[in-house]
Structures are given as structure tokens and as C-alpha cells.
Short mmCIF file of C-alpha atoms in Angstrom, two decimals:
data_model
loop_
_atom_site.label_atom_id
_atom_site.label_comp_id
_atom_site.label_asym_id
_atom_site.label_seq_id
_atom_site.Cartn_x
_atom_site.Cartn_y
_atom_site.Cartn_z
CA MET O 481 138.42 85.05 -326.77
CA PRO O 482 135.82 87.67 -327.65
CA VAL O 483 134.66 90.02 -324.88
CA SER O 484 131.00 88.99 -325.36
CA THR O 485 131.85 85.31 -324.65
CA LEU O 486 133.76 86.34 -321.54
CA LEU O 487 130.84 88.49 -320.32
CA ALA O 488 128.38 85.66 -321.01
CA GLY O 489 130.59 83.28 -319.02
CA VAL O 490 130.82 85.71 -316.09
CA ALA O 491 127.03 86.26 -316.19
CA LEU O 492 126.42 82.49 -316.23
CA PHE O 493 128.80 82.05 -313.29
CA VAL O 494 126.99 84.77 -311.29
CA VAL O 495 123.60 83.15 -312.04
CA ILE O 496 124.88 79.71 -310.95
CA VAL O 497 126.31 81.11 -307.69
CA ALA O 498 123.05 82.99 -306.98
CA LEU O 499 120.93 79.89 -307.65
CA GLU O 500 123.16 77.77 -305.39
CA ARG O 501 122.86 80.29 -302.55
CA TRP O 502 119.07 80.40 -303.02
CA ARG O 503 118.92 76.57 -302.97
CA ARG O 504 121.04 76.36 -299.80
CA HIS O 505 118.90 78.99 -298.08
CA GLY O 506 115.77 77.01 -299.00
CA LEU O 507 117.26 73.77 -297.70
CA LEU O 508 118.24 75.40 -294.41
CA ARG O 509 114.77 76.91 -294.06
CA ASP O 510 113.15 73.52 -294.76
CA ARG O 511 115.53 71.83 -292.32
CA GLY O 512 114.56 74.38 -289.65
CA ARG O 513 110.86 73.70 -290.21
CA ALA O 514 111.41 69.94 -290.10
CA GLY O 515 113.40 70.33 -286.89
CA GLN O 516 110.61 72.37 -285.32
CA ARG O 517 108.01 69.74 -286.31
CA ASP O 518 110.27 67.02 -284.88
CA ARG O 519 110.65 68.93 -281.59
CA GLU O 520 106.86 69.38 -281.38
CA ARG O 521 106.23 65.65 -282.00
CA ARG O 522 108.89 64.68 -279.47
CA SER O 523 107.44 67.11 -276.93
CA ALA O 524 103.93 65.69 -277.36
CA THR O 525 105.22 62.12 -276.99
CA HIS O 526 107.21 62.94 -273.87
CA ARG O 527 104.26 64.80 -272.34
CA GLU O 528 102.12 61.72 -272.92
CA TRP O 529 104.75 59.48 -271.29
CA LEU O 530 105.02 61.81 -268.32
CA ALA O 531 101.24 61.99 -267.82
CA THR O 532 100.91 58.20 -267.58
CA GLY O 533 101.38 56.68 -264.14
CA LEU O 534 101.46 53.11 -262.90
CA VAL O 535 99.09 51.60 -260.33
CA LEU O 536 100.42 48.55 -258.47
CA GLU O 537 97.46 46.55 -257.21
CA THR O 538 98.97 45.52 -253.88
CA ASP O 539 99.55 46.87 -250.39
CA PRO O 540 101.78 49.96 -249.97
CA ASP O 541 104.67 48.06 -248.34
CA THR O 542 104.92 45.56 -251.22
CA ALA O 543 104.64 48.38 -253.78
CA ASP O 544 107.41 50.32 -252.03
CA ALA O 545 109.62 47.20 -251.93
CA ILE O 546 109.18 46.68 -255.69
CA VAL O 547 110.01 50.32 -256.43
CA ASP O 548 112.99 50.29 -254.04
CA GLY O 549 114.38 47.27 -255.90
CA VAL O 550 114.16 49.14 -259.19
CA VAL O 551 115.66 52.28 -257.62
CA THR O 552 118.70 50.28 -256.52
CA ALA O 553 119.07 48.57 -259.91
CA THR O 554 118.88 51.84 -261.86
CA MET O 555 121.22 53.82 -259.59
CA SER O 556 118.39 56.19 -258.74
CA LYS O 557 118.10 57.37 -255.15
CA PRO O 558 115.47 58.11 -252.53
CA VAL O 559 114.90 61.82 -251.89
CA GLY O 560 112.04 61.66 -249.43
CA PRO O 561 109.31 59.41 -248.16
CA ARG O 562 107.92 57.51 -251.16
CA ARG O 563 109.78 59.79 -253.58
CA TRP O 564 112.82 58.98 -255.74
CA ALA O 565 115.27 60.91 -257.94
CA LEU O 566 115.76 59.22 -261.31
CA LEU O 567 119.13 58.94 -263.02
CA THR O 568 119.02 61.07 -266.18
CA GLY O 569 122.69 61.32 -267.07
CA PHE O 570 126.13 60.56 -265.75
CA GLU O 571 125.64 61.05 -262.00
CA GLU O 572 122.75 63.43 -262.75
CA HIS O 573 119.35 62.96 -261.10
CA ALA O 574 117.24 65.62 -262.85
CA ALA O 575 113.89 63.76 -262.79
CA SER O 576 111.83 62.44 -259.91
CA ALA O 577 108.98 60.02 -259.30
CA GLY O 578 106.71 59.31 -256.37
CA TRP O 579 103.34 58.07 -255.25
CA ILE O 580 100.39 60.38 -255.99
CA ARG O 581 96.63 60.24 -255.63
CA THR O 582 94.94 60.38 -259.05
CA ALA O 583 91.69 62.17 -259.84
CA SER O 584 89.91 58.79 -259.67
CA GLY O 585 91.28 58.20 -256.14
CA GLU O 586 93.88 55.56 -257.04
CA ILE O 587 97.42 55.64 -255.67
CA ALA O 588 99.84 55.63 -258.62
CA LEU O 589 103.55 55.89 -259.20
CA ALA O 590 103.98 59.03 -261.29
CA ALA O 591 106.57 61.38 -262.74
CA LEU O 592 106.87 64.38 -260.41
CA THR O 593 109.56 66.36 -262.23
CA ALA O 594 111.37 66.10 -265.55
CA PRO O 595 114.28 68.05 -267.01
CA ASP O 596 113.84 70.44 -269.91
CA ARG O 597 115.52 69.58 -273.21
CA ASP O 598 115.24 72.24 -275.93
CA GLY O 599 111.95 73.60 -274.59
CA ALA O 600 110.27 70.23 -274.10
CA PRO O 601 110.14 67.82 -271.18
CA ASP O 602 112.51 64.87 -271.33
CA GLY O 603 110.42 61.86 -270.33
CA SER O 604 112.90 59.13 -271.18
CA ALA O 605 114.09 58.55 -267.57
CA TRP O 606 110.49 58.26 -266.37
CA LEU O 607 109.50 55.90 -269.20
CA ASP O 608 112.44 53.61 -268.45
CA PHE O 609 111.74 53.68 -264.70
CA ARG O 610 107.99 53.05 -265.14
CA ASP O 611 108.63 50.13 -267.48
CA ARG O 612 111.17 48.60 -265.09
CA VAL O 613 108.73 48.89 -262.17
CA ALA O 614 105.98 47.25 -264.24
CA LYS O 615 108.33 44.40 -265.17
CA ALA O 616 109.45 43.93 -261.55
CA ALA O 617 105.82 43.92 -260.41
CA ARG O 618 104.90 41.26 -262.99
CA LYS O 619 107.88 39.20 -261.83
CA ALA O 620 106.63 39.52 -258.22
CA GLY O 621 103.10 38.47 -259.29
CA VAL O 622 101.60 41.95 -258.78
CA THR O 623 99.04 43.19 -261.28
CA THR O 624 99.55 46.71 -262.64
CA HIS O 625 97.72 49.10 -264.91
CA GLU O 626 98.48 52.52 -266.34
CA THR O 627 96.47 55.57 -265.40
CA GLU O 628 96.32 59.27 -266.27
CA THR O 629 98.25 61.32 -263.70
CA GLY O 630 98.07 64.81 -265.20
CA ALA O 631 100.23 66.78 -267.58
CA LEU O 632 103.44 68.31 -266.31
CA THR O 633 103.86 72.08 -266.63
CA SER O 634 106.97 74.12 -267.19
CA THR O 635 108.30 76.13 -264.25
CA THR O 636 111.51 78.06 -263.73
CA ASP O 637 113.70 77.11 -260.81
CA SER O 638 116.44 79.57 -259.80
CA ARG O 639 118.93 76.74 -259.23
CA ARG O 640 118.11 74.30 -262.05
CA GLY O 641 116.57 76.51 -264.75
CA THR O 642 113.43 75.22 -266.48
CA VAL O 643 111.88 72.15 -264.86
CA TRP O 644 108.66 70.32 -265.71
CA THR O 645 106.57 69.60 -262.62
CA SER O 646 103.48 67.56 -261.88
CA PRO O 647 100.31 69.19 -260.52
CA ALA O 648 99.39 65.96 -258.69
CA ALA O 649 99.18 65.81 -254.92
CA PRO O 650 101.46 63.36 -253.12
CA ALA O 651 99.78 60.28 -251.68
#
């Protein structure tokens, strides 16, 4: 085999390896951008979920009874008067909900805290809880409607790390 053919083959091999590395780097960069866009969309969706409360159009005792039924069914637990810790994982209660007074003066069930997942609030426990309460209220013949309860903000807790908390005042 002539030396020039061997050198051409080696040069072609080097070019192919360089192009493959450049392609992989581009794919990883694009994947990183897509992941960031996905995290931003997920964060916006979860923030919207967390800022939407539920008004039960009934007396406080009936509303509490409906919520207590859902708390028992979802293995959540009471953590104070008219405040509940929501199950977010295996025996983990990292989110909470409670009754708040909205800007319009209504009393609404709202997300009070939510765990942080990759720099964004995780609103899935609240969404599930809110939907279950709405379903239980409908079953009990109680009318409900959703209302704006305020966006949660990120705070750092020395024990739990980053936690998303509601600015709303308890009812």
C-alpha cells in the first residue's frame, strides 16, 4: 500500500472522529437547552397550579369535614388548625394546604408550601389534593369554584432546604 493512500486514510479517519465529536457536542448542547426550556415550562405550570385555590360554598364545619375526609383518604395529616400536610412521597409530607383569606375576601383552600424540585416548585401533590377535595365536595352537593390565591415564593429553610411558601394570610 502506498504511503499517500495510508496518509489519506488516516486523515479521513481523523476528520470523521472530529466531526462525530462535534456532532455529539452539538446534540448535548441542544439537549441541555431543551431540558432548560422543559424545566421552565414545568415551573410555570406548577406555579399556576399552586396559585389556584378552591372555594367551597358552604359553612366552615362542612368544608372542614369534606377536607378531613380527603386528608384521611390520601394519607395526608393535620398539622394545625385548618392546616394539613400533603403526602408527596413515600411517608414524606413536604407540601401543605390550609384555609386562607383571598384578596377578594373569600375563604379558600390553598397551597401553603410546596417542595422544590430542580429549582421549581412541585405542585403535583397540591393539584391532586385540590382535585380530590373538589370531587368530594361535588359528591356532597357543595358548589365549588377556583380562585387566585397568590404565587408561592422560594425561601430557604435551614432544616428542609429550599421550600416554596404562600404569601397568603391564614383564615
